[in-house]
Coordinates of C-alpha atoms and ligand atoms in Angstrom, one line a residue:
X1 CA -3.9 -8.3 15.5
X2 CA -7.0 -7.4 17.4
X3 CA -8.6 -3.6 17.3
X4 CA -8.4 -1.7 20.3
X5 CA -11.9 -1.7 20.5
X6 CA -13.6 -4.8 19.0
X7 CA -17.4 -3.1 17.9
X8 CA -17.6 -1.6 14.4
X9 CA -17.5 1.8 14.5
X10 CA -19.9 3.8 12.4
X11 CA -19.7 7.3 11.5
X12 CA -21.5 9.5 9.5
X13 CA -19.7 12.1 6.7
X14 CA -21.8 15.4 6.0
X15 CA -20.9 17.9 3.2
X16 CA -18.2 20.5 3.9
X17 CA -18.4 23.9 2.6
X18 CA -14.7 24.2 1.7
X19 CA -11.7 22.4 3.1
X20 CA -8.6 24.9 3.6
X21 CA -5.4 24.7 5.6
X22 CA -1.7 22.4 5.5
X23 CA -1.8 19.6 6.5
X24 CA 1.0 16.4 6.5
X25 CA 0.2 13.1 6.3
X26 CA 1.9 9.8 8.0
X27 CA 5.2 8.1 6.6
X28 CA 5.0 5.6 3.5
X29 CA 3.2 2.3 4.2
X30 CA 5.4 0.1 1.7
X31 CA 8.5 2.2 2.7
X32 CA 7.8 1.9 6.2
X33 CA 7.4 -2.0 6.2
X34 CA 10.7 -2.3 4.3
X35 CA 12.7 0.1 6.5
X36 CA 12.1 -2.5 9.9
X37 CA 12.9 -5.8 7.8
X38 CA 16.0 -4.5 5.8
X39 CA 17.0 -3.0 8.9
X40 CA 16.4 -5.9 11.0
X41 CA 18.4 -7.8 8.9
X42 CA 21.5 -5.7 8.8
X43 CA 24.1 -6.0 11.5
X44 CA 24.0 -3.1 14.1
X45 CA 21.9 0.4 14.8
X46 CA 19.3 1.9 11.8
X47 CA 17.1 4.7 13.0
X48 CA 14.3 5.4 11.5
X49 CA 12.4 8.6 11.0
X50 CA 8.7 9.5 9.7
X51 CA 7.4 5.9 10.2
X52 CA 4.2 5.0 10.0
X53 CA 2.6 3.8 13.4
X54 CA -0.7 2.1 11.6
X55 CA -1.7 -1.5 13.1
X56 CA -0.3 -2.9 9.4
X57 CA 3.6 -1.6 10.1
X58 CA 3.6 -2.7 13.7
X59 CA 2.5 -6.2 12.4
X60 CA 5.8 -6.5 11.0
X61 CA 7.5 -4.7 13.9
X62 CA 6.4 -7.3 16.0
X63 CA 7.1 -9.9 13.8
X64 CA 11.0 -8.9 13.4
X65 CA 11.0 -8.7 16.9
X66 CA 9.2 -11.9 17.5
X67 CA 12.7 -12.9 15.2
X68 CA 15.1 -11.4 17.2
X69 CA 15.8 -8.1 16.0
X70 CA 15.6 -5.2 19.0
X71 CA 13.2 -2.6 17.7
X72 CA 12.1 0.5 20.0
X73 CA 10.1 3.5 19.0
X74 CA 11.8 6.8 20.6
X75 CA 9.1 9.3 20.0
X76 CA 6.6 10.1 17.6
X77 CA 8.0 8.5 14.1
X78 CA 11.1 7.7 15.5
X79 CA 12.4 3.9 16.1
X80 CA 15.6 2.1 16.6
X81 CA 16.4 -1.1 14.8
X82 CA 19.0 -3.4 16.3
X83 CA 19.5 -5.9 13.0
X84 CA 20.7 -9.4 13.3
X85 CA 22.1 -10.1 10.2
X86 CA 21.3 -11.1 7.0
X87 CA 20.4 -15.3 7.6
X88 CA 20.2 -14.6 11.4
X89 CA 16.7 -14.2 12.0
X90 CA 15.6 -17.0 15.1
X91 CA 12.9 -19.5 15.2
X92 CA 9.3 -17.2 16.5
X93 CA 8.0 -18.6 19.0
X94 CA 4.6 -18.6 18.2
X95 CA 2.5 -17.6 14.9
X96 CA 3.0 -13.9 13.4
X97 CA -0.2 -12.4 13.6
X98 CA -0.4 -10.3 10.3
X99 CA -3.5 -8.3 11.1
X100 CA -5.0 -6.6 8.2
X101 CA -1.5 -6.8 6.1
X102 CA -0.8 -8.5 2.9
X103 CA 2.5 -6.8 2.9
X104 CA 3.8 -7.8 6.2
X105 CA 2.3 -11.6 4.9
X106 CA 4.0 -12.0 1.3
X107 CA 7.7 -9.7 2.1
X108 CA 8.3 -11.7 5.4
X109 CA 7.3 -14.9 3.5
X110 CA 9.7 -14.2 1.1
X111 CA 12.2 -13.2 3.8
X112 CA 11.9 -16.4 5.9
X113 CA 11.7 -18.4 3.1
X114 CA 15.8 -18.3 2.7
X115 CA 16.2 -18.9 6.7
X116 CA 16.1 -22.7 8.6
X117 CA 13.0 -21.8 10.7
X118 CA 9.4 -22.7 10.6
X119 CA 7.0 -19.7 11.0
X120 CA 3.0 -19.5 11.2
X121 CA 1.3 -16.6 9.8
X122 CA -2.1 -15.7 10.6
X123 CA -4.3 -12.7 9.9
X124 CA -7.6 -11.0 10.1
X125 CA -10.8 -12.0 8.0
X126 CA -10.0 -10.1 5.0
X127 CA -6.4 -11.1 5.1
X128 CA -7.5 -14.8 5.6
X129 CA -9.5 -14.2 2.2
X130 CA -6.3 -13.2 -0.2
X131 CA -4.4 -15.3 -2.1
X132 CA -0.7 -16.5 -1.6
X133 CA -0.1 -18.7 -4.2
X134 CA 1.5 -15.9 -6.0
X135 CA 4.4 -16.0 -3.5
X136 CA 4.6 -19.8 -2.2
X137 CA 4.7 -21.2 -6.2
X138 CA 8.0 -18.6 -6.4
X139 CA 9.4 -19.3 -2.8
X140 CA 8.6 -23.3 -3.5
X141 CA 11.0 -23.0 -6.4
X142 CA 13.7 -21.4 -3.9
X143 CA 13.2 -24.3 -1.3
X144 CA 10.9 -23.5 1.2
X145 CA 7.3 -25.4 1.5
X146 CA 3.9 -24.5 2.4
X147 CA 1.2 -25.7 4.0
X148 CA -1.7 -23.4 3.5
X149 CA -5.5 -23.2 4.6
X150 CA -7.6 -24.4 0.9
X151 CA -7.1 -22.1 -2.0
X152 CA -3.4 -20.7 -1.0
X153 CA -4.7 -18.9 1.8
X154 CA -4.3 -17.7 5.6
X155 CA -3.1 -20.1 8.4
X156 CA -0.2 -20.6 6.4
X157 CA 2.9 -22.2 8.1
X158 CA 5.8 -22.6 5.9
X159 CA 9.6 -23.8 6.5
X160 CA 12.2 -22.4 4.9
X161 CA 15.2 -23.5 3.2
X162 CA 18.8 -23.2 4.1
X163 CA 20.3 -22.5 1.9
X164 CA 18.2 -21.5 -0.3
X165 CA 18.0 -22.0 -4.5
X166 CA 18.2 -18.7 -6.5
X167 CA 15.5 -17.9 -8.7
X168 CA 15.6 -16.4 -12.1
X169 CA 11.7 -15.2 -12.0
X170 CA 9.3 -13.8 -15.0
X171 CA 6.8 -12.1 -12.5
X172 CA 3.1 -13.3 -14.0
X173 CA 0.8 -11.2 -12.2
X174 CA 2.4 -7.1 -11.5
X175 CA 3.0 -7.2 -8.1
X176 CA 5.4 -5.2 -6.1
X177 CA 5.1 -7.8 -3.0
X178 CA 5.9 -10.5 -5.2
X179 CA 8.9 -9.2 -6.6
X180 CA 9.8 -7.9 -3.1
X181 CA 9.1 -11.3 -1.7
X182 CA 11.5 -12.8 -4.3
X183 CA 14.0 -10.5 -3.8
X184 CA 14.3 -10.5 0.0
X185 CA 14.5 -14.3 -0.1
X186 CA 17.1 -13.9 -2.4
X187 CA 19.1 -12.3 0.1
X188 CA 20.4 -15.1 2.5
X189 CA 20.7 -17.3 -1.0
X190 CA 23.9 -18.3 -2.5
X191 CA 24.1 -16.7 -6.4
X192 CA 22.2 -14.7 -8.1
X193 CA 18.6 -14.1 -8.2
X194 CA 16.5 -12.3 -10.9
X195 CA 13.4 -11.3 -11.3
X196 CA 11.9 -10.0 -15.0
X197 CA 8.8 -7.6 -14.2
X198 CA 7.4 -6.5 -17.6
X199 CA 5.1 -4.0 -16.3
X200 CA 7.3 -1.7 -13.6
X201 CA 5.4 -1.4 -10.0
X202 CA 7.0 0.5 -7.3
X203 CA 10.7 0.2 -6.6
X204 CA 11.3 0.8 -2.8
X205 CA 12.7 -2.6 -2.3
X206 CA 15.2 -1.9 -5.5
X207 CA 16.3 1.5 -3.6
X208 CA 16.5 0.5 -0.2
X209 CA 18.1 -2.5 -1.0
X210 CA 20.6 -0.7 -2.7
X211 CA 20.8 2.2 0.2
X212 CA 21.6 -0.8 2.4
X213 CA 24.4 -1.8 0.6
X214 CA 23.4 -4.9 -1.3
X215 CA 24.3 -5.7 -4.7
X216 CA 21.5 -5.5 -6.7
X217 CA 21.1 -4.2 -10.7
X218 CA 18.6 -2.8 -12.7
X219 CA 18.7 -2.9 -16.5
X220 CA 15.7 -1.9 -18.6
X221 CA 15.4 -3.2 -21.8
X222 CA 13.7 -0.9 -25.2
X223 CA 10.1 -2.1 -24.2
X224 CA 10.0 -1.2 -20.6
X225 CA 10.5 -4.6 -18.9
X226 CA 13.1 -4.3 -15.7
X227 CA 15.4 -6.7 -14.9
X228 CA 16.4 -6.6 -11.2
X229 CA 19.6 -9.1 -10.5
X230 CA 20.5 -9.3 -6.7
X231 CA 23.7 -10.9 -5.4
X232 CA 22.8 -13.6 -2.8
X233 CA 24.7 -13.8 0.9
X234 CA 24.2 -9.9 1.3
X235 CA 25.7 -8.0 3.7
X236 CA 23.4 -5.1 4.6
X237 CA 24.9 -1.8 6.5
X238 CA 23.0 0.1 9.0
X239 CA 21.3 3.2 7.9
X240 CA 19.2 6.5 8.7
X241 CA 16.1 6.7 7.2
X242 CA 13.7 9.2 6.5
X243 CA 10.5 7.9 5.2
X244 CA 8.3 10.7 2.9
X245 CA 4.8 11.1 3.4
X246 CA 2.4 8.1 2.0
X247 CA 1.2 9.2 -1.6
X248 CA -1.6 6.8 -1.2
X249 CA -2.7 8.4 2.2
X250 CA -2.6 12.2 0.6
X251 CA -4.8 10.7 -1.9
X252 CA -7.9 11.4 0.0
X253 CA -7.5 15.3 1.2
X254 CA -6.5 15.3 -2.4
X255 CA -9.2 14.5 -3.8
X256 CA -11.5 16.1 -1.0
X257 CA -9.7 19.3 -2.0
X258 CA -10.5 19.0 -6.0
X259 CA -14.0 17.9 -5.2
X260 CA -15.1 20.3 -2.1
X261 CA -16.2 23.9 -4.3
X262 CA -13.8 26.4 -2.7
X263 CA -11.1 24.2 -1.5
X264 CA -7.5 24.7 -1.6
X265 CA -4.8 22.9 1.0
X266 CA -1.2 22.4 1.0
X267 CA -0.1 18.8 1.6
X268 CA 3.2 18.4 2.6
X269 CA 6.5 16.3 2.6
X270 CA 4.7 13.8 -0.2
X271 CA 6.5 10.9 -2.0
X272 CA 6.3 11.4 -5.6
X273 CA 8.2 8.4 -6.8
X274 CA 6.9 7.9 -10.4
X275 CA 6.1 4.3 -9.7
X276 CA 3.3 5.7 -7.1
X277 CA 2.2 9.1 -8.4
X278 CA -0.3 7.6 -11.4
X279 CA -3.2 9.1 -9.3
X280 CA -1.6 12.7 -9.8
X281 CA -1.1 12.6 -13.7
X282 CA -5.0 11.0 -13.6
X283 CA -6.6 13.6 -11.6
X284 CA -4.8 16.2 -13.7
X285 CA -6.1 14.8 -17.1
X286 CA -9.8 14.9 -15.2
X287 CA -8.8 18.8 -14.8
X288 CA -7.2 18.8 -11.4
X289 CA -5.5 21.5 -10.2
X290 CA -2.2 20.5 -8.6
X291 CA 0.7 22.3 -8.0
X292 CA 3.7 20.3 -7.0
X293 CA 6.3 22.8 -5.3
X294 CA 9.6 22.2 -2.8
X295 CA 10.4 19.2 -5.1
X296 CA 13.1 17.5 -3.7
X297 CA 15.0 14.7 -2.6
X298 CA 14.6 12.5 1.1
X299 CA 16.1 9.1 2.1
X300 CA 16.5 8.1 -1.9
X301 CA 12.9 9.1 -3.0
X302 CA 11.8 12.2 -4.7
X303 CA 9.0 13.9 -2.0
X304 CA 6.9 17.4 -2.5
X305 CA 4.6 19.7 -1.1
X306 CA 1.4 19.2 -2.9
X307 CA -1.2 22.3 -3.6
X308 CA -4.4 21.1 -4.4
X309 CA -7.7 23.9 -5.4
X310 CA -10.9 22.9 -6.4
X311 CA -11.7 22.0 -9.7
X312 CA -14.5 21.0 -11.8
X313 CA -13.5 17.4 -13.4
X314 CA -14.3 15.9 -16.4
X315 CA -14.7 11.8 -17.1
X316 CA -11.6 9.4 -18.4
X317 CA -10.7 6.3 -19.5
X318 CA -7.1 5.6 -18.5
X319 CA -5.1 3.1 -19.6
X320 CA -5.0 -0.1 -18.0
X321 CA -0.9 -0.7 -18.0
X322 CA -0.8 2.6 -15.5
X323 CA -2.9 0.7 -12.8
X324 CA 0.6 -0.3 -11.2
X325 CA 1.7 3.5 -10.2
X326 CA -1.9 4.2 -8.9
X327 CA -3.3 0.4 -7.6
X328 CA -3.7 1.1 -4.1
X329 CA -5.5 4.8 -5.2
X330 CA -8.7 3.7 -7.2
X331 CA -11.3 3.4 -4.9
X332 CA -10.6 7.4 -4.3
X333 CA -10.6 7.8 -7.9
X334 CA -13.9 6.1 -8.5
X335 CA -15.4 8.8 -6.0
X336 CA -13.3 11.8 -8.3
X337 CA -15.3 10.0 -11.4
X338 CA -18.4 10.1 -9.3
X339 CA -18.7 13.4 -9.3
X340 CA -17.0 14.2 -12.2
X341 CA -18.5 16.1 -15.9
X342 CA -19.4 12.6 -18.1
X343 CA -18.7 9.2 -18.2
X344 CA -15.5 7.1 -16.4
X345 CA -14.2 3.7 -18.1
X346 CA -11.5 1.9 -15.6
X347 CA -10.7 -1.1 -16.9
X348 CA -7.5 -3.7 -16.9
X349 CA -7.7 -3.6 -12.5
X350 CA -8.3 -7.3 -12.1
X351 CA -5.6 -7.3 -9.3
X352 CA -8.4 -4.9 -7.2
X353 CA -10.1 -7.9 -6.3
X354 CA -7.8 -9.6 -4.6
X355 CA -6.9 -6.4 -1.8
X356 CA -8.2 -5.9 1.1
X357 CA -11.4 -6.5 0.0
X358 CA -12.7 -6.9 -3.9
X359 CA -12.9 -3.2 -4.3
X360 CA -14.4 -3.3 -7.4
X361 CA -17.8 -4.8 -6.1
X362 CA -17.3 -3.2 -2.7
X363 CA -16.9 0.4 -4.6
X364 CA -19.6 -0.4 -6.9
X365 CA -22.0 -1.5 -4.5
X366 CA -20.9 1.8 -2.5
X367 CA -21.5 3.9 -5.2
X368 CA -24.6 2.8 -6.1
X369 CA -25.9 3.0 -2.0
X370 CA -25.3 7.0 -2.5
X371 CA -27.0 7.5 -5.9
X372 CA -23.9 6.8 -8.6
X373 CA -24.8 5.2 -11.7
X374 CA -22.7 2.4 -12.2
X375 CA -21.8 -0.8 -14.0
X376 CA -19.4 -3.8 -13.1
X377 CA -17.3 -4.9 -15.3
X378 CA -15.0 -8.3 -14.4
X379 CA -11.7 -6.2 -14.7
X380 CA -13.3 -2.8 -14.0
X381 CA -16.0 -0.1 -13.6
X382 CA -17.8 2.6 -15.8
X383 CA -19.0 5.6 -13.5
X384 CA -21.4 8.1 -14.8
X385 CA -20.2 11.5 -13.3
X386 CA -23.1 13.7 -11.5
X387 CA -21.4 16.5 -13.5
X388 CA -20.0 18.1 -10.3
X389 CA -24.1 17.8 -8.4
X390 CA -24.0 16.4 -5.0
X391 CA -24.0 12.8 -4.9
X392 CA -27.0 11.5 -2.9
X393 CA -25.7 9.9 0.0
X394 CA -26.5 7.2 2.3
X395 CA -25.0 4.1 3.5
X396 CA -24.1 2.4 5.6
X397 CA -21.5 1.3 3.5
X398 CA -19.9 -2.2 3.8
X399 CA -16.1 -1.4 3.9
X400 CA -15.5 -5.2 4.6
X401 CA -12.6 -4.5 6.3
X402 CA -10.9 -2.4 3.9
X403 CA -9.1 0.8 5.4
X404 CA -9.2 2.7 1.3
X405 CA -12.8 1.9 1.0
X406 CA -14.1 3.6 4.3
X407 CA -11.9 7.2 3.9
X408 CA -12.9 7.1 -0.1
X409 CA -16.8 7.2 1.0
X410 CA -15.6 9.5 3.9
X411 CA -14.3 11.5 0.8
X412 CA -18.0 11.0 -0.8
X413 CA -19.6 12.4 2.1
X414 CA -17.9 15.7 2.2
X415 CA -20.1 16.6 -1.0
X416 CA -23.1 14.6 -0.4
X417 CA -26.9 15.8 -0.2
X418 CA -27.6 13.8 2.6
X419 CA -24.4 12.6 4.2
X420 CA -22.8 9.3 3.9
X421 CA -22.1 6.7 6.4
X422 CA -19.7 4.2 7.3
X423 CA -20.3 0.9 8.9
X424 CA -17.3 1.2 10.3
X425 CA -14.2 3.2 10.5
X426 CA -11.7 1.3 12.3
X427 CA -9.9 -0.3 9.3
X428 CA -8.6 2.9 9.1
X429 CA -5.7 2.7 11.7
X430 CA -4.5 0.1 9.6
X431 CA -2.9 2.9 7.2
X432 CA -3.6 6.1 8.4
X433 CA -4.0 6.3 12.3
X434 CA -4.6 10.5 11.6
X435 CA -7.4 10.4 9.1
X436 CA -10.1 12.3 11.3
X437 CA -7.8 14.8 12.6
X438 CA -6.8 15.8 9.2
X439 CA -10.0 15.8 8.1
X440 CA -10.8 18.1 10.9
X441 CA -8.1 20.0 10.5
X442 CA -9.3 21.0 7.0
X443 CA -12.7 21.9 8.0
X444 CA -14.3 18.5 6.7
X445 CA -15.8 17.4 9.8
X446 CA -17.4 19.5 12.5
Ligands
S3P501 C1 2.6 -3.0 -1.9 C2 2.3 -3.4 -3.2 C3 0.9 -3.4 -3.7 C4 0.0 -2.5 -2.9 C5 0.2 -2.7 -1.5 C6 1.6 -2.4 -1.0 C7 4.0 -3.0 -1.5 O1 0.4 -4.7 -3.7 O2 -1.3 -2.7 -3.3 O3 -0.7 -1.8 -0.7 O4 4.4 -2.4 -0.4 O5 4.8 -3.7 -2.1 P1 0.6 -5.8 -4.9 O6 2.0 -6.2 -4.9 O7 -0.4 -6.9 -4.5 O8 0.2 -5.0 -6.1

């Protein structure tokens, strides 16, 4: 998937005196992806409300329709799926272009891997960079084969395998695409297919799997481990979605609002799903205040209205098995511990290399551009807090593609000495399309 416009866009983040106001922001990325394939794969109408419109969703939108499925947006959020049955997805005609999207990549890979076509994926340079093995080893044992570019990687084509061979699967690495990858596969599979995760990560595909009508179990045995057993030949109903607001996207006004002295802003219609809300509990232990209110329930997943005030923080050392319900929210956490009272030990996050870019080097080499003291470790980072002083600044900062690492060091900039700048902001779109209105919206940018 190209960018509208093809030249890196730089910009340039200066520090706000206080961010105040309500803001929303766009619908779940992982929920978002899920809601097109499940519904492309049921038979008749799903509508879907509070999707997100970033380039990484509309990979997959085109990719079910490049499949068969009849999928049209109505108005803002709002898009009708036309499924085609589980096992009825048709032969693309040419390769699915995955943009910046390792979900799209590893759930429609697991997907197609229990169908008779032959697909091509392709993606962007940072998606052509992250590994697959961890879903064609799995999806091998099913049936289908791969040939990938050296090292497991992007152009991949694979062929899938009807029918299919269920799996009983011990996940090795705690991956929520994994599991999902299995599990969707598992669908258009005679028998049963299981998959043992020993560390939970989130469970949209469990939920919506279920809200769709397939059979599929969870038992949780005395040390945590989940054992999710899905029925193969599903047959998935229709449904109306509404998708909550991206926890992972509300994770930067978030933080902006603890870190910016005189802050306070309402963010509502968030997803609080416990598998996702590690970044929450964290920030709290750091001194955060955050006041959840409105709790409720929409489309199957606990959502709230967030109010975040300014706070001093103080350094932490979490622990490492909680990286699953926070994984996509570090790099905006480093930045909290940046500016936080004492010293910050993450460790246990070797999975952040392997995202959209490593974000472990990328953060730390970021950090250290606007005057953090850091150190790298191989499965983390130590962060010396400035004790709540403005950060130095600088830049430009590589973001290497990745969409988290640019609004973090937007984030940064808001209380920076000297501003902090971005090589380039466009990654961006690829999750949250509404970044710099927010921002301005708050009072963060002029
Ligand atoms: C996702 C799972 C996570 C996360 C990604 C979205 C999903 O990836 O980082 O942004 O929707 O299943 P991993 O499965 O690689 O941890």
């Amino acid at each position: 998937m190209t960018h509208i416009d093809d030249q890196p866009t730089p910009m340039t983040f200066t520090a706000a005196p206080s961010l105040a106001g309500s803001v929303t922001v766009p619908g779940d990325k992982s929920i978002s992806h899920r809601s097109l394939m499940l519904s492309a794969l049921a038979i008749g109408h799903s509508r879907v409300e509070g999707l997100l419109e970033g380039e990484d969703v509309l990979a997959t939108a085109a990719a079910m329709r490049a499949m068969g499925a009849q999928i049209e947006r109505d108005a803002e959020g709002v898009w009708h799926i036309h499924g085609v049955g589980v096992g009825g997805l048709l032969q693309p005609e040419t390769a699915l272009d995955m943009g910046n999207s390792g979900t799209s990549t590893r759930l429609l890979m697991g997907l197609l891997a229990s169908h008779d076509l032959t697909a091509t994926f392709v993606g962007d340079a940072s998606l052509s960079k992250r590994p697959m093995a961890r879903v064609t080893q799995p999806l091998s044992r099913m049936g289908a084969s791969f040939t990938s570019s050296p090292g497991d990687r992007l152009p991949l084509t694979m062929k899938g395998a009807c029918p299919a061979v269920p799996l009983d699967y011990r996940l090795p690495v705690a991956s929520a695409q994994v599991k999902s990858a299995i599990l969707l596969a598992g669908l258009n599979t005679p028998g049963i297919t299981r998959v043992v995760e020993p560390i939970p990560t989130r469970d949209h595909s469990e939920r919506m799997l279920k809200g769709f009508g397939a059979d599929l179990s969870v038992e949780i045995e005395a040390d945590g481990t989940r054992i999710i057993t899905l029925v193969g030949e599903a047959e998935l109903q229709p449904q109306n979605i509404v998708v909550p607001g991206d926890p992972s996207s509300a994770a930067f006004p978030m933080v902006a609002a603890l870190l910016v002295p005189g802050s306070q802003v309402t963010i509502a219609n968030v997803g609080l799903n416990a598998t996702r809300a590690g970044l929450i509990d964290l920030l709290r232990e750091m001194g955060g205040s955050i006041e959840v209110i409105n709790a409720r329930e929409v489309g199957g997943e606990p959502v709230g209205d967030l109010i975040v005030t300014a706070s001093i923080l103080k350094g932490v050392e979490p622990d490492p098995a909680r990286a699953p319900s926070m994984i996509d929210e570090y790099p905006v956490a480093f930045v909290a511990a940046a500016f936080a009272r004492g010293r910050s030990i993450f460790r246990g996050l070797d999975e952040l290399r392997v995202k959209e870019s490593d974000r472990i080097a990328t953060m730390a080499q970021g950090l250290r551009a606007i005057g953090v003291s850091v150190e790298e470790l191989e499965d983390g980072i130590v962060i010396e807090g400035s004790g709540g002083a403005p950060l130095t600044g600088g830049g430009p900062i590589a973001t290497r593609l990745d969409h988290r690492i640019a609004m973090s060091f937007a984030v940064a900039g808001l209380v920076s000495k000297n501003g902090v700048t971005i090589d380039d902001m466009r990654p961006v779109a690829t999750s949250f399309p509404t970044f710099l209105p927010l921002l301005q919206q708050l009072g963060g940018m002029a």
